[in-house]
Amino acid sequence: QVQLVESGGGSVQAGGSLRLSCAASASTYNFMAWFRQAPGKEREGVAGIYTRDGSTEYADSVKGRFTISQDNNKNTLFLQMDSLKPEDTAMYYCAADWRHFAHLGLLQAVRYNNWGQGTQVTVSA
């Protein structure tokens, strides 16, 4: 089973930036993504990537502000978050899986069987 360890969370003022990292213990996964969950809300997909060709998908709420990427060795996932807003405040989770599900998008949590413990992002007004 893949082990995923997130880092890079913290507190920032609105308009600021943070870069999250997710170190994976394996590099043979096909799909990786970032999810977030705010208190009292459901977990939502933020950004996902198909590691074989680099294709990505973003939630409408973060398009143009967040960028998902992977390192050349494909065992670290990043989320560059710019122009942060207070509504971006949440616990951010990294997810990964090898399996292909043609009927599932990159931002559907059910696609992923491996999850990190999360890193907290807090954006103040």
GROMACS .gro file of N, CA, C and O in nm:
model
  500
    1GLN      N    1   0.084  -0.119   0.000
    1GLN     CA    2   0.000   0.000   0.000
    1GLN      C    3   0.088   0.125   0.000
    1GLN      O    4   0.190   0.130   0.066
    2VAL      N    5   0.046   0.224  -0.078
    2VAL     CA    6   0.121   0.348  -0.087
    2VAL      C    7   0.107   0.429   0.040
    2VAL      O    8  -0.001   0.438   0.097
    3GLN      N    9   0.219   0.484   0.087
    3GLN     CA   10   0.214   0.577   0.199
    3GLN      C   11   0.230   0.718   0.143
    3GLN      O   12   0.321   0.744   0.063
    4LEU      N   13   0.142   0.807   0.186
    4LEU     CA   14   0.142   0.944   0.138
    4LEU      C   15   0.160   1.037   0.257
    4LEU      O   16   0.087   1.026   0.356
    5VAL      N   17   0.255   1.129   0.247
    5VAL     CA   18   0.284   1.221   0.357
    5VAL      C   19   0.279   1.365   0.302
    5VAL      O   20   0.363   1.403   0.220
    6GLU      N   21   0.182   1.441   0.350
    6GLU     CA   22   0.167   1.580   0.307
    6GLU      C   23   0.249   1.673   0.394
    6GLU      O   24   0.274   1.645   0.512
    7SER      N   25   0.288   1.785   0.336
    7SER     CA   26   0.356   1.891   0.410
    7SER      C   27   0.331   2.023   0.339
    7SER      O   28   0.282   2.025   0.226
    8GLY      N   29   0.366   2.132   0.406
    8GLY     CA   30   0.357   2.264   0.344
    8GLY      C   31   0.239   2.348   0.387
    8GLY      O   32   0.228   2.463   0.346
    9GLY      N   33   0.151   2.292   0.466
    9GLY     CA   34   0.038   2.369   0.513
    9GLY      C   35   0.082   2.478   0.610
    9GLY      O   36   0.197   2.482   0.655
   10GLY      N   37  -0.010   2.567   0.643
   10GLY     CA   38   0.021   2.673   0.737
   10GLY      C   39  -0.085   2.781   0.735
   10GLY      O   40  -0.194   2.761   0.680
   11SER      N   41  -0.052   2.892   0.795
   11SER     CA   42  -0.144   3.006   0.802
   11SER      C   43  -0.092   3.117   0.714
   11SER      O   44   0.028   3.148   0.715
   12VAL      N   45  -0.183   3.180   0.640
   12VAL     CA   46  -0.144   3.285   0.548
   12VAL      C   47  -0.259   3.384   0.538
   12VAL      O   48  -0.375   3.348   0.561
   13GLN      N   49  -0.228   3.506   0.502
   13GLN     CA   50  -0.332   3.606   0.482
   13GLN      C   51  -0.391   3.592   0.343
   13GLN      O   52  -0.327   3.540   0.250
   14ALA      N   53  -0.512   3.639   0.328
   14ALA     CA   54  -0.578   3.636   0.198
   14ALA      C   55  -0.491   3.704   0.093
   14ALA      O   56  -0.430   3.808   0.120
   15GLY      N   57  -0.484   3.641  -0.024
   15GLY     CA   58  -0.399   3.690  -0.131
   15GLY      C   59  -0.262   3.628  -0.133
   15GLY      O   60  -0.187   3.644  -0.230
   16GLY      N   61  -0.228   3.556  -0.027
   16GLY     CA   62  -0.098   3.493  -0.018
   16GLY      C   63  -0.091   3.361  -0.090
   16GLY      O   64  -0.188   3.318  -0.156
   17SER      N   65   0.023   3.293  -0.077
   17SER     CA   66   0.048   3.167  -0.146
   17SER      C   67   0.103   3.063  -0.051
   17SER      O   68   0.169   3.096   0.048
   18LEU      N   69   0.076   2.939  -0.083
   18LEU     CA   70   0.135   2.824  -0.015
   18LEU      C   71   0.162   2.716  -0.119
   18LEU      O   72   0.092   2.709  -0.221
   19ARG      N   73   0.259   2.632  -0.090
   19ARG     CA   74   0.287   2.518  -0.178
   19ARG      C   75   0.284   2.392  -0.094
   19ARG      O   76   0.365   2.375  -0.003
   20LEU      N   77   0.191   2.306  -0.126
   20LEU     CA   78   0.179   2.178  -0.057
   20LEU      C   79   0.259   2.072  -0.131
   20LEU      O   80   0.269   2.074  -0.254
   21SER      N   81   0.315   1.979  -0.055
   21SER     CA   82   0.387   1.865  -0.112
   21SER      C   83   0.329   1.737  -0.057
   21SER      O   84   0.281   1.732   0.057
   22CYS      N   85   0.337   1.633  -0.137
   22CYS     CA   86   0.292   1.501  -0.097
   22CYS      C   87   0.398   1.402  -0.141
   22CYS      O   88   0.416   1.379  -0.262
   23ALA      N   89   0.467   1.343  -0.045
   23ALA     CA   90   0.570   1.244  -0.075
   23ALA      C   91   0.507   1.106  -0.073
   23ALA      O   92   0.446   1.066   0.027
   24ALA      N   93   0.523   1.033  -0.183
   24ALA     CA   94   0.465   0.900  -0.195
   24ALA      C   95   0.575   0.794  -0.186
   24ALA      O   96   0.686   0.815  -0.234
   25SER      N   97   0.540   0.682  -0.126
   25SER     CA   98   0.638   0.575  -0.108
   25SER      C   99   0.653   0.490  -0.233
   25SER      O  100   0.740   0.404  -0.239
   26ALA      N  101   0.568   0.513  -0.333
   26ALA     CA  102   0.578   0.438  -0.457
   26ALA      C  103   0.555   0.532  -0.574
   26ALA      O  104   0.497   0.639  -0.558
   27SER      N  105   0.602   0.494  -0.689
   27SER     CA  106   0.585   0.581  -0.807
   27SER      C  107   0.514   0.511  -0.921
   27SER      O  108   0.523   0.553  -1.034
   28THR      N  109   0.441   0.405  -0.890
   28THR     CA  110   0.374   0.330  -0.996
   28THR      C  111   0.224   0.357  -0.999
   28THR      O  112   0.148   0.278  -1.050
   29TYR      N  113   0.183   0.467  -0.941
   29TYR     CA  114   0.042   0.505  -0.942
   29TYR      C  115   0.009   0.576  -1.072
   29TYR      O  116   0.095   0.634  -1.136
   30ASN      N  117  -0.112   0.572  -1.113
   30ASN     CA  118  -0.157   0.640  -1.234
   30ASN      C  119  -0.231   0.770  -1.206
   30ASN      O  120  -0.232   0.860  -1.288
   31PHE      N  121  -0.293   0.778  -1.090
   31PHE     CA  122  -0.378   0.892  -1.059
   31PHE      C  123  -0.342   0.947  -0.923
   31PHE      O  124  -0.325   0.873  -0.827
   32MET      N  125  -0.333   1.080  -0.914
   32MET     CA  126  -0.309   1.146  -0.787
   32MET      C  127  -0.394   1.273  -0.782
   32MET      O  128  -0.426   1.331  -0.886
   33ALA      N  129  -0.426   1.313  -0.660
   33ALA     CA  130  -0.512   1.430  -0.647
   33ALA      C  131  -0.498   1.493  -0.510
   33ALA      O  132  -0.448   1.431  -0.417
   34TRP      N  133  -0.546   1.615  -0.503
   34TRP     CA  134  -0.558   1.686  -0.376
   34TRP      C  135  -0.707   1.706  -0.346
   34TRP      O  136  -0.782   1.748  -0.434
   35PHE      N  137  -0.742   1.677  -0.224
   35PHE     CA  138  -0.877   1.701  -0.175
   35PHE      C  139  -0.869   1.793  -0.053
   35PHE      O  140  -0.762   1.809   0.006
   36ARG      N  141  -0.981   1.851  -0.017
   36ARG     CA  142  -0.982   1.932   0.104
   36ARG      C  143  -1.116   1.913   0.176
   36ARG      O  144  -1.217   1.879   0.114
   37GLN      N  145  -1.111   1.935   0.305
   37GLN     CA  146  -1.232   1.924   0.385
   37GLN      C  147  -1.231   2.031   0.493
   37GLN      O  148  -1.140   2.034   0.576
   38ALA      N  149  -1.330   2.116   0.489
   38ALA     CA  150  -1.346   2.218   0.590
   38ALA      C  151  -1.441   2.167   0.698
   38ALA      O  152  -1.522   2.077   0.672
   39PRO      N  153  -1.433   2.221   0.819
   39PRO     CA  154  -1.522   2.175   0.927
   39PRO      C  155  -1.668   2.185   0.887
   39PRO      O  156  -1.714   2.288   0.838
   40GLY      N  157  -1.740   2.075   0.908
   40GLY     CA  158  -1.882   2.074   0.878
   40GLY      C  159  -1.916   2.059   0.732
   40GLY      O  160  -2.034   2.062   0.695
   41LYS      N  161  -1.816   2.040   0.647
   41LYS     CA  162  -1.840   2.026   0.504
   41LYS      C  163  -1.788   1.893   0.453
   41LYS      O  164  -1.705   1.829   0.517
   42GLU      N  165  -1.838   1.853   0.337
   42GLU     CA  166  -1.792   1.728   0.278
   42GLU      C  167  -1.655   1.748   0.214
   42GLU      O  168  -1.616   1.859   0.176
   43ARG      N  169  -1.583   1.636   0.201
   43ARG     CA  170  -1.454   1.640   0.133
   43ARG      C  171  -1.478   1.669  -0.014
   43ARG      O  172  -1.566   1.611  -0.077
   44GLU      N  173  -1.400   1.759  -0.071
   44GLU     CA  174  -1.415   1.795  -0.211
   44GLU      C  175  -1.282   1.782  -0.285
   44GLU      O  176  -1.175   1.811  -0.228
   45GLY      N  177  -1.292   1.742  -0.410
   45GLY     CA  178  -1.173   1.735  -0.493
   45GLY      C  179  -1.130   1.873  -0.538
   45GLY      O  180  -1.213   1.953  -0.580
   46VAL      N  181  -1.002   1.900  -0.528
   46VAL     CA  182  -0.948   2.031  -0.563
   46VAL      C  183  -0.874   2.026  -0.696
   46VAL      O  184  -0.900   2.106  -0.785
   47ALA      N  185  -0.783   1.930  -0.709
   47ALA     CA  186  -0.705   1.917  -0.831
   47ALA      C  187  -0.657   1.774  -0.844
   47ALA      O  188  -0.622   1.712  -0.744
   48GLY      N  189  -0.656   1.722  -0.966
   48GLY     CA  190  -0.613   1.586  -0.990
   48GLY      C  191  -0.524   1.579  -1.112
   48GLY      O  192  -0.527   1.667  -1.199
   49ILE      N  193  -0.444   1.472  -1.119
   49ILE     CA  194  -0.352   1.456  -1.232
   49ILE      C  195  -0.342   1.309  -1.270
   49ILE      O  196  -0.338   1.221  -1.185
   50TYR      N  197  -0.343   1.282  -1.400
   50TYR     CA  198  -0.313   1.150  -1.454
   50TYR      C  199  -0.164   1.150  -1.481
   50TYR      O  200  -0.116   1.219  -1.572
   51THR      N  201  -0.089   1.074  -1.401
   51THR     CA  202   0.056   1.087  -1.401
   51THR      C  203   0.121   1.040  -1.530
   51THR      O  204   0.233   1.080  -1.561
   52ARG      N  205   0.055   0.955  -1.606
   52ARG     CA  206   0.116   0.901  -1.728
   52ARG      C  207   0.129   1.006  -1.837
   52ARG      O  208   0.226   1.004  -1.914
   53ASP      N  209   0.033   1.097  -1.848
   53ASP     CA  210   0.043   1.199  -1.953
   53ASP      C  211   0.036   1.341  -1.900
   53ASP      O  212   0.045   1.436  -1.976
   54GLY      N  213   0.020   1.355  -1.768
   54GLY     CA  214   0.019   1.489  -1.708
   54GLY      C  215  -0.111   1.565  -1.721
   54GLY      O  216  -0.116   1.683  -1.684
   55SER      N  217  -0.216   1.501  -1.771
   55SER     CA  218  -0.343   1.572  -1.783
   55SER      C  219  -0.399   1.601  -1.645
   55SER      O  220  -0.380   1.522  -1.552
   56THR      N  221  -0.465   1.714  -1.632
   56THR     CA  222  -0.510   1.761  -1.502
   56THR      C  223  -0.658   1.798  -1.505
   56THR      O  224  -0.718   1.817  -1.610
   57GLU      N  225  -0.711   1.810  -1.385
   57GLU     CA  226  -0.849   1.854  -1.368
   57GLU      C  227  -0.854   1.938  -1.241
   57GLU      O  228  -0.789   1.904  -1.142
   58TYR      N  229  -0.932   2.047  -1.245
   58TYR     CA  230  -0.943   2.136  -1.130
   58TYR      C  231  -1.088   2.162  -1.095
   58TYR      O  232  -1.174   2.168  -1.183
   59ALA      N  233  -1.112   2.183  -0.969
   59ALA     CA  234  -1.243   2.232  -0.928
   59ALA      C  235  -1.260   2.375  -0.976
   59ALA      O  236  -1.163   2.451  -0.982
   60ASP      N  237  -1.382   2.411  -1.010
   60ASP     CA  238  -1.408   2.546  -1.060
   60ASP      C  239  -1.363   2.653  -0.960
   60ASP      O  240  -1.318   2.760  -0.999
   61SER      N  241  -1.374   2.622  -0.833
   61SER     CA  242  -1.343   2.720  -0.729
   61SER      C  243  -1.195   2.755  -0.721
   61SER      O  244  -1.159   2.857  -0.660
   62VAL      N  245  -1.109   2.673  -0.780
   62VAL     CA  246  -0.965   2.699  -0.771
   62VAL      C  247  -0.899   2.720  -0.906
   62VAL      O  248  -0.778   2.748  -0.911
   63LYS      N  249  -0.974   2.708  -1.013
   63LYS     CA  250  -0.914   2.726  -1.146
   63LYS      C  251  -0.851   2.864  -1.159
   63LYS      O  252  -0.909   2.965  -1.121
   64GLY      N  253  -0.729   2.865  -1.214
   64GLY     CA  254  -0.657   2.990  -1.230
   64GLY      C  255  -0.580   3.034  -1.107
   64GLY      O  256  -0.500   3.127  -1.114
   65ARG      N  257  -0.602   2.966  -0.995
   65ARG     CA  258  -0.531   3.002  -0.871
   65ARG      C  259  -0.442   2.889  -0.822
   65ARG      O  260  -0.336   2.915  -0.765
   66PHE      N  261  -0.483   2.766  -0.841
   66PHE     CA  262  -0.407   2.649  -0.794
   66PHE      C  263  -0.348   2.575  -0.914
   66PHE      O  264  -0.408   2.570  -1.021
   67THR      N  265  -0.230   2.517  -0.890
   67THR     CA  266  -0.165   2.437  -0.994
   67THR      C  267  -0.113   2.308  -0.934
   67THR      O  268  -0.036   2.311  -0.837
   68ILE      N  269  -0.153   2.196  -0.992
   68ILE     CA  270  -0.105   2.066  -0.948
   68ILE      C  271   0.010   2.024  -1.039
   68ILE      O  272   0.008   2.048  -1.160
   69SER      N  273   0.112   1.962  -0.980
   69SER     CA  274   0.225   1.918  -1.060
   69SER      C  275   0.293   1.800  -0.989
   69SER      O  276   0.263   1.770  -0.874
   70GLN      N  277   0.384   1.736  -1.061
   70GLN     CA  278   0.458   1.623  -1.003
   70GLN      C  279   0.605   1.641  -1.037
   70GLN      O  280   0.640   1.708  -1.134
   71ASP      N  281   0.692   1.579  -0.958
   71ASP     CA  282   0.835   1.593  -0.988
   71ASP      C  283   0.873   1.492  -1.096
   71ASP      O  284   0.796   1.405  -1.134
   72ASN      N  285   0.995   1.503  -1.145
   72ASN     CA  286   1.037   1.420  -1.257
   72ASN      C  287   1.039   1.271  -1.223
   72ASN      O  288   1.023   1.185  -1.308
   73ASN      N  289   1.064   1.242  -1.100
   73ASN     CA  290   1.065   1.103  -1.058
   73ASN      C  291   0.926   1.052  -1.025
   73ASN      O  292   0.908   0.934  -0.994
   74LYS      N  293   0.829   1.145  -1.028
   74LYS     CA  294   0.688   1.112  -1.010
   74LYS      C  295   0.658   1.049  -0.876
   74LYS      O  296   0.564   0.972  -0.862
   75ASN      N  297   0.739   1.080  -0.775
   75ASN     CA  298   0.702   1.029  -0.644
   75ASN      C  299   0.672   1.142  -0.546
   75ASN      O  300   0.658   1.118  -0.427
   76THR      N  301   0.663   1.265  -0.596
   76THR     CA  302   0.619   1.377  -0.514
   76THR      C  303   0.517   1.458  -0.592
   76THR      O  304   0.539   1.492  -0.709
   77LEU      N  305   0.408   1.487  -0.526
   77LEU     CA  306   0.300   1.566  -0.585
   77LEU      C  307   0.300   1.703  -0.519
   77LEU      O  308   0.324   1.713  -0.397
   78PHE      N  309   0.272   1.806  -0.597
   78PHE     CA  310   0.269   1.942  -0.544
   78PHE      C  311   0.134   2.007  -0.571
   78PHE      O  312   0.064   1.972  -0.666
   79LEU      N  313   0.102   2.105  -0.488
   79LEU     CA  314  -0.013   2.191  -0.515
   79LEU      C  315   0.030   2.333  -0.484
   79LEU      O  316   0.050   2.369  -0.367
   80GLN      N  317   0.051   2.411  -0.588
   80GLN     CA  318   0.082   2.552  -0.572
   80GLN      C  319  -0.049   2.628  -0.559
   80GLN      O  320  -0.133   2.623  -0.650
   81MET      N  321  -0.064   2.698  -0.449
   81MET     CA  322  -0.188   2.770  -0.423
   81MET      C  323  -0.158   2.920  -0.415
   81MET      O  324  -0.086   2.965  -0.326
   82ASP      N  325  -0.211   2.994  -0.508
   82ASP     CA  326  -0.192   3.138  -0.514
   82ASP      C  327  -0.325   3.210  -0.495
   82ASP      O  328  -0.431   3.149  -0.507
   83SER      N  329  -0.317   3.338  -0.465
   83SER     CA  330  -0.438   3.419  -0.445
   83SER      C  331  -0.535   3.351  -0.350
   83SER      O  332  -0.654   3.339  -0.377
   84LEU      N  333  -0.483   3.306  -0.239
   84LEU     CA  334  -0.564   3.230  -0.144
   84LEU      C  335  -0.675   3.316  -0.085
   84LEU      O  336  -0.658   3.438  -0.064
   85LYS      N  337  -0.786   3.250  -0.058
   85LYS     CA  338  -0.905   3.315  -0.002
   85LYS      C  339  -0.941   3.248   0.130
   85LYS      O  340  -0.908   3.131   0.151
   86PRO      N  341  -1.011   3.320   0.218
   86PRO     CA  342  -1.052   3.257   0.344
   86PRO      C  343  -1.132   3.128   0.322
   86PRO      O  344  -1.120   3.035   0.403
   87GLU      N  345  -1.207   3.120   0.216
   87GLU     CA  346  -1.285   2.998   0.189
   87GLU      C  347  -1.198   2.880   0.145
   87GLU      O  348  -1.249   2.769   0.130
   88ASP      N  349  -1.069   2.902   0.125
   88ASP     CA  350  -0.978   2.792   0.097
   88ASP      C  351  -0.932   2.722   0.225
   88ASP      O  352  -0.864   2.620   0.219
   89THR      N  353  -0.968   2.778   0.339
   89THR     CA  354  -0.930   2.719   0.467
   89THR      C  355  -0.988   2.579   0.481
   89THR      O  356  -1.110   2.560   0.466
   90ALA      N  357  -0.902   2.481   0.505
   90ALA     CA  358  -0.945   2.342   0.514
   90ALA      C  359  -0.825   2.254   0.546
   90ALA      O  360  -0.710   2.299   0.541
   91MET      N  361  -0.853   2.128   0.576
   91MET     CA  362  -0.749   2.026   0.581
   91MET      C  363  -0.735   1.974   0.438
   91MET      O  364  -0.835   1.937   0.374
   92TYR      N  365  -0.613   1.970   0.390
   92TYR     CA  366  -0.585   1.926   0.255
   92TYR      C  367  -0.523   1.787   0.258
   92TYR      O  368  -0.427   1.762   0.332
   93TYR      N  369  -0.576   1.698   0.174
   93TYR     CA  370  -0.534   1.560   0.170
   93TYR      C  371  -0.481   1.523   0.031
   93TYR      O  372  -0.537   1.565  -0.070
   94CYS      N  373  -0.380   1.442   0.030
   94CYS     CA  374  -0.327   1.384  -0.092
   94CYS      C  375  -0.388   1.245  -0.110
   94CYS      O  376  -0.406   1.173  -0.011
   95ALA      N  377  -0.419   1.208  -0.233
   95ALA     CA  378  -0.475   1.077  -0.262
   95ALA      C  379  -0.407   1.019  -0.386
   95ALA      O  380  -0.364   1.094  -0.475
   96ALA      N  381  -0.398   0.886  -0.392
   96ALA     CA  382  -0.331   0.820  -0.505
   96ALA      C  383  -0.391   0.683  -0.530
   96ALA      O  384  -0.442   0.618  -0.437
   97ASP      N  385  -0.385   0.638  -0.655
   97ASP     CA  386  -0.431   0.504  -0.687
   97ASP      C  387  -0.374   0.462  -0.822
   97ASP      O  388  -0.335   0.548  -0.903
   98TRP      N  389  -0.371   0.329  -0.846
   98TRP     CA  390  -0.321   0.277  -0.974
   98TRP      C  391  -0.435   0.244  -1.071
   98TRP      O  392  -0.414   0.237  -1.190
   99ARG      N  393  -0.553   0.223  -1.018
   99ARG     CA  394  -0.659   0.160  -1.095
   99ARG      C  395  -0.725   0.256  -1.195
   99ARG      O  396  -0.736   0.375  -1.169
  100HIS      N  397  -0.767   0.199  -1.306
  100HIS     CA  398  -0.836   0.276  -1.409
  100HIS      C  399  -0.986   0.254  -1.395
  100HIS      O  400  -1.034   0.142  -1.399
  101PHE      N  401  -1.060   0.364  -1.382
  101PHE     CA  402  -1.206   0.361  -1.380
  101PHE      C  403  -1.254   0.462  -1.483
  101PHE      O  404  -1.250   0.582  -1.459
  102ALA      N  405  -1.298   0.414  -1.596
  102ALA     CA  406  -1.336   0.504  -1.704
  102ALA      C  407  -1.452   0.595  -1.666
  102ALA      O  408  -1.466   0.704  -1.721
  103HIS      N  409  -1.534   0.553  -1.573
  103HIS     CA  410  -1.653   0.629  -1.538
  103HIS      C  411  -1.629   0.728  -1.423
  103HIS      O  412  -1.722   0.798  -1.382
  104LEU      N  413  -1.507   0.734  -1.371
  104LEU     CA  414  -1.478   0.822  -1.258
  104LEU      C  415  -1.382   0.932  -1.298
  104LEU      O  416  -1.279   0.906  -1.361
  105GLY      N  417  -1.413   1.055  -1.259
  105GLY     CA  418  -1.323   1.165  -1.284
  105GLY      C  419  -1.210   1.170  -1.182
  105GLY      O  420  -1.212   1.100  -1.082
  106LEU      N  421  -1.115   1.257  -1.208
  106LEU     CA  422  -0.998   1.268  -1.120
  106LEU      C  423  -1.034   1.324  -0.983
  106LEU      O  424  -0.961   1.303  -0.887
  107LEU      N  425  -1.145   1.394  -0.974
  107LEU     CA  426  -1.180   1.461  -0.850
  107LEU      C  427  -1.287   1.388  -0.768
  107LEU      O  428  -1.345   1.444  -0.677
  108GLN      N  429  -1.308   1.261  -0.803
  108GLN     CA  430  -1.404   1.182  -0.728
  108GLN      C  431  -1.331   1.100  -0.624
  108GLN      O  432  -1.247   1.015  -0.658
  109ALA      N  433  -1.362   1.120  -0.497
  109ALA     CA  434  -1.288   1.056  -0.389
  109ALA      C  435  -1.295   0.904  -0.396
  109ALA      O  436  -1.199   0.836  -0.356
  110VAL      N  437  -1.403   0.850  -0.447
  110VAL     CA  438  -1.419   0.706  -0.450
  110VAL      C  439  -1.315   0.638  -0.540
  110VAL      O  440  -1.291   0.519  -0.530
  111ARG      N  441  -1.253   0.715  -0.628
  111ARG     CA  442  -1.151   0.659  -0.716
  111ARG      C  443  -1.025   0.617  -0.639
  111ARG      O  444  -0.952   0.530  -0.684
  112TYR      N  445  -1.002   0.679  -0.524
  112TYR     CA  446  -0.872   0.665  -0.457
  112TYR      C  447  -0.880   0.573  -0.336
  112TYR      O  448  -0.969   0.586  -0.251
  113ASN      N  449  -0.781   0.485  -0.328
  113ASN     CA  450  -0.775   0.390  -0.218
  113ASN      C  451  -0.662   0.422  -0.120
  113ASN      O  452  -0.647   0.353  -0.019
  114ASN      N  453  -0.585   0.526  -0.148
  114ASN     CA  454  -0.471   0.560  -0.063
  114ASN      C  455  -0.478   0.709  -0.030
  114ASN      O  456  -0.487   0.792  -0.120
  115TRP      N  457  -0.470   0.739   0.099
  115TRP     CA  458  -0.485   0.876   0.146
  115TRP      C  459  -0.378   0.911   0.248
  115TRP      O  460  -0.335   0.825   0.327
  116GLY      N  461  -0.336   1.037   0.244
  116GLY     CA  462  -0.246   1.086   0.347
  116GLY      C  463  -0.324   1.132   0.470
  116GLY      O  464  -0.447   1.126   0.472
  117GLN      N  465  -0.250   1.180   0.569
  117GLN     CA  466  -0.311   1.223   0.695
  117GLN      C  467  -0.361   1.367   0.690
  117GLN      O  468  -0.437   1.409   0.777
  118GLY      N  469  -0.316   1.442   0.592
  118GLY     CA  470  -0.364   1.578   0.575
  118GLY      C  471  -0.269   1.683   0.631
  118GLY      O  472  -0.188   1.657   0.719
  119THR      N  473  -0.281   1.803   0.575
  119THR     CA  474  -0.207   1.920   0.623
  119THR      C  475  -0.303   2.038   0.625
  119THR      O  476  -0.379   2.059   0.531
  120GLN      N  477  -0.300   2.114   0.733
  120GLN     CA  478  -0.397   2.221   0.753
  120GLN      C  479  -0.354   2.349   0.681
  120GLN      O  480  -0.238   2.391   0.691
  121VAL      N  481  -0.449   2.408   0.612
  121VAL     CA  482  -0.429   2.538   0.548
  121VAL      C  483  -0.532   2.634   0.608
  121VAL      O  484  -0.652   2.606   0.606
  122THR      N  485  -0.483   2.746   0.660
  122THR     CA  486  -0.571   2.847   0.718
  122THR      C  487  -0.543   2.982   0.652
  122THR      O  488  -0.429   3.027   0.651
  123VAL      N  489  -0.647   3.041   0.596
  123VAL     CA  490  -0.634   3.170   0.528
  123VAL      C  491  -0.717   3.272   0.603
  123VAL      O  492  -0.838   3.256   0.616
  124SER      N  493  -0.653   3.376   0.649
  124SER     CA  494  -0.722   3.480   0.725
  124SER      C  495  -0.754   3.599   0.635
  124SER      O  496  -0.679   3.629   0.541
  125ALA      N  497  -0.863   3.664   0.666
  125ALA     CA  498  -0.908   3.778   0.585
  125ALA      C  499  -0.819   3.900   0.608
  125ALA      O  500  -0.755   3.913   0.712
   0.00000   0.00000   0.00000
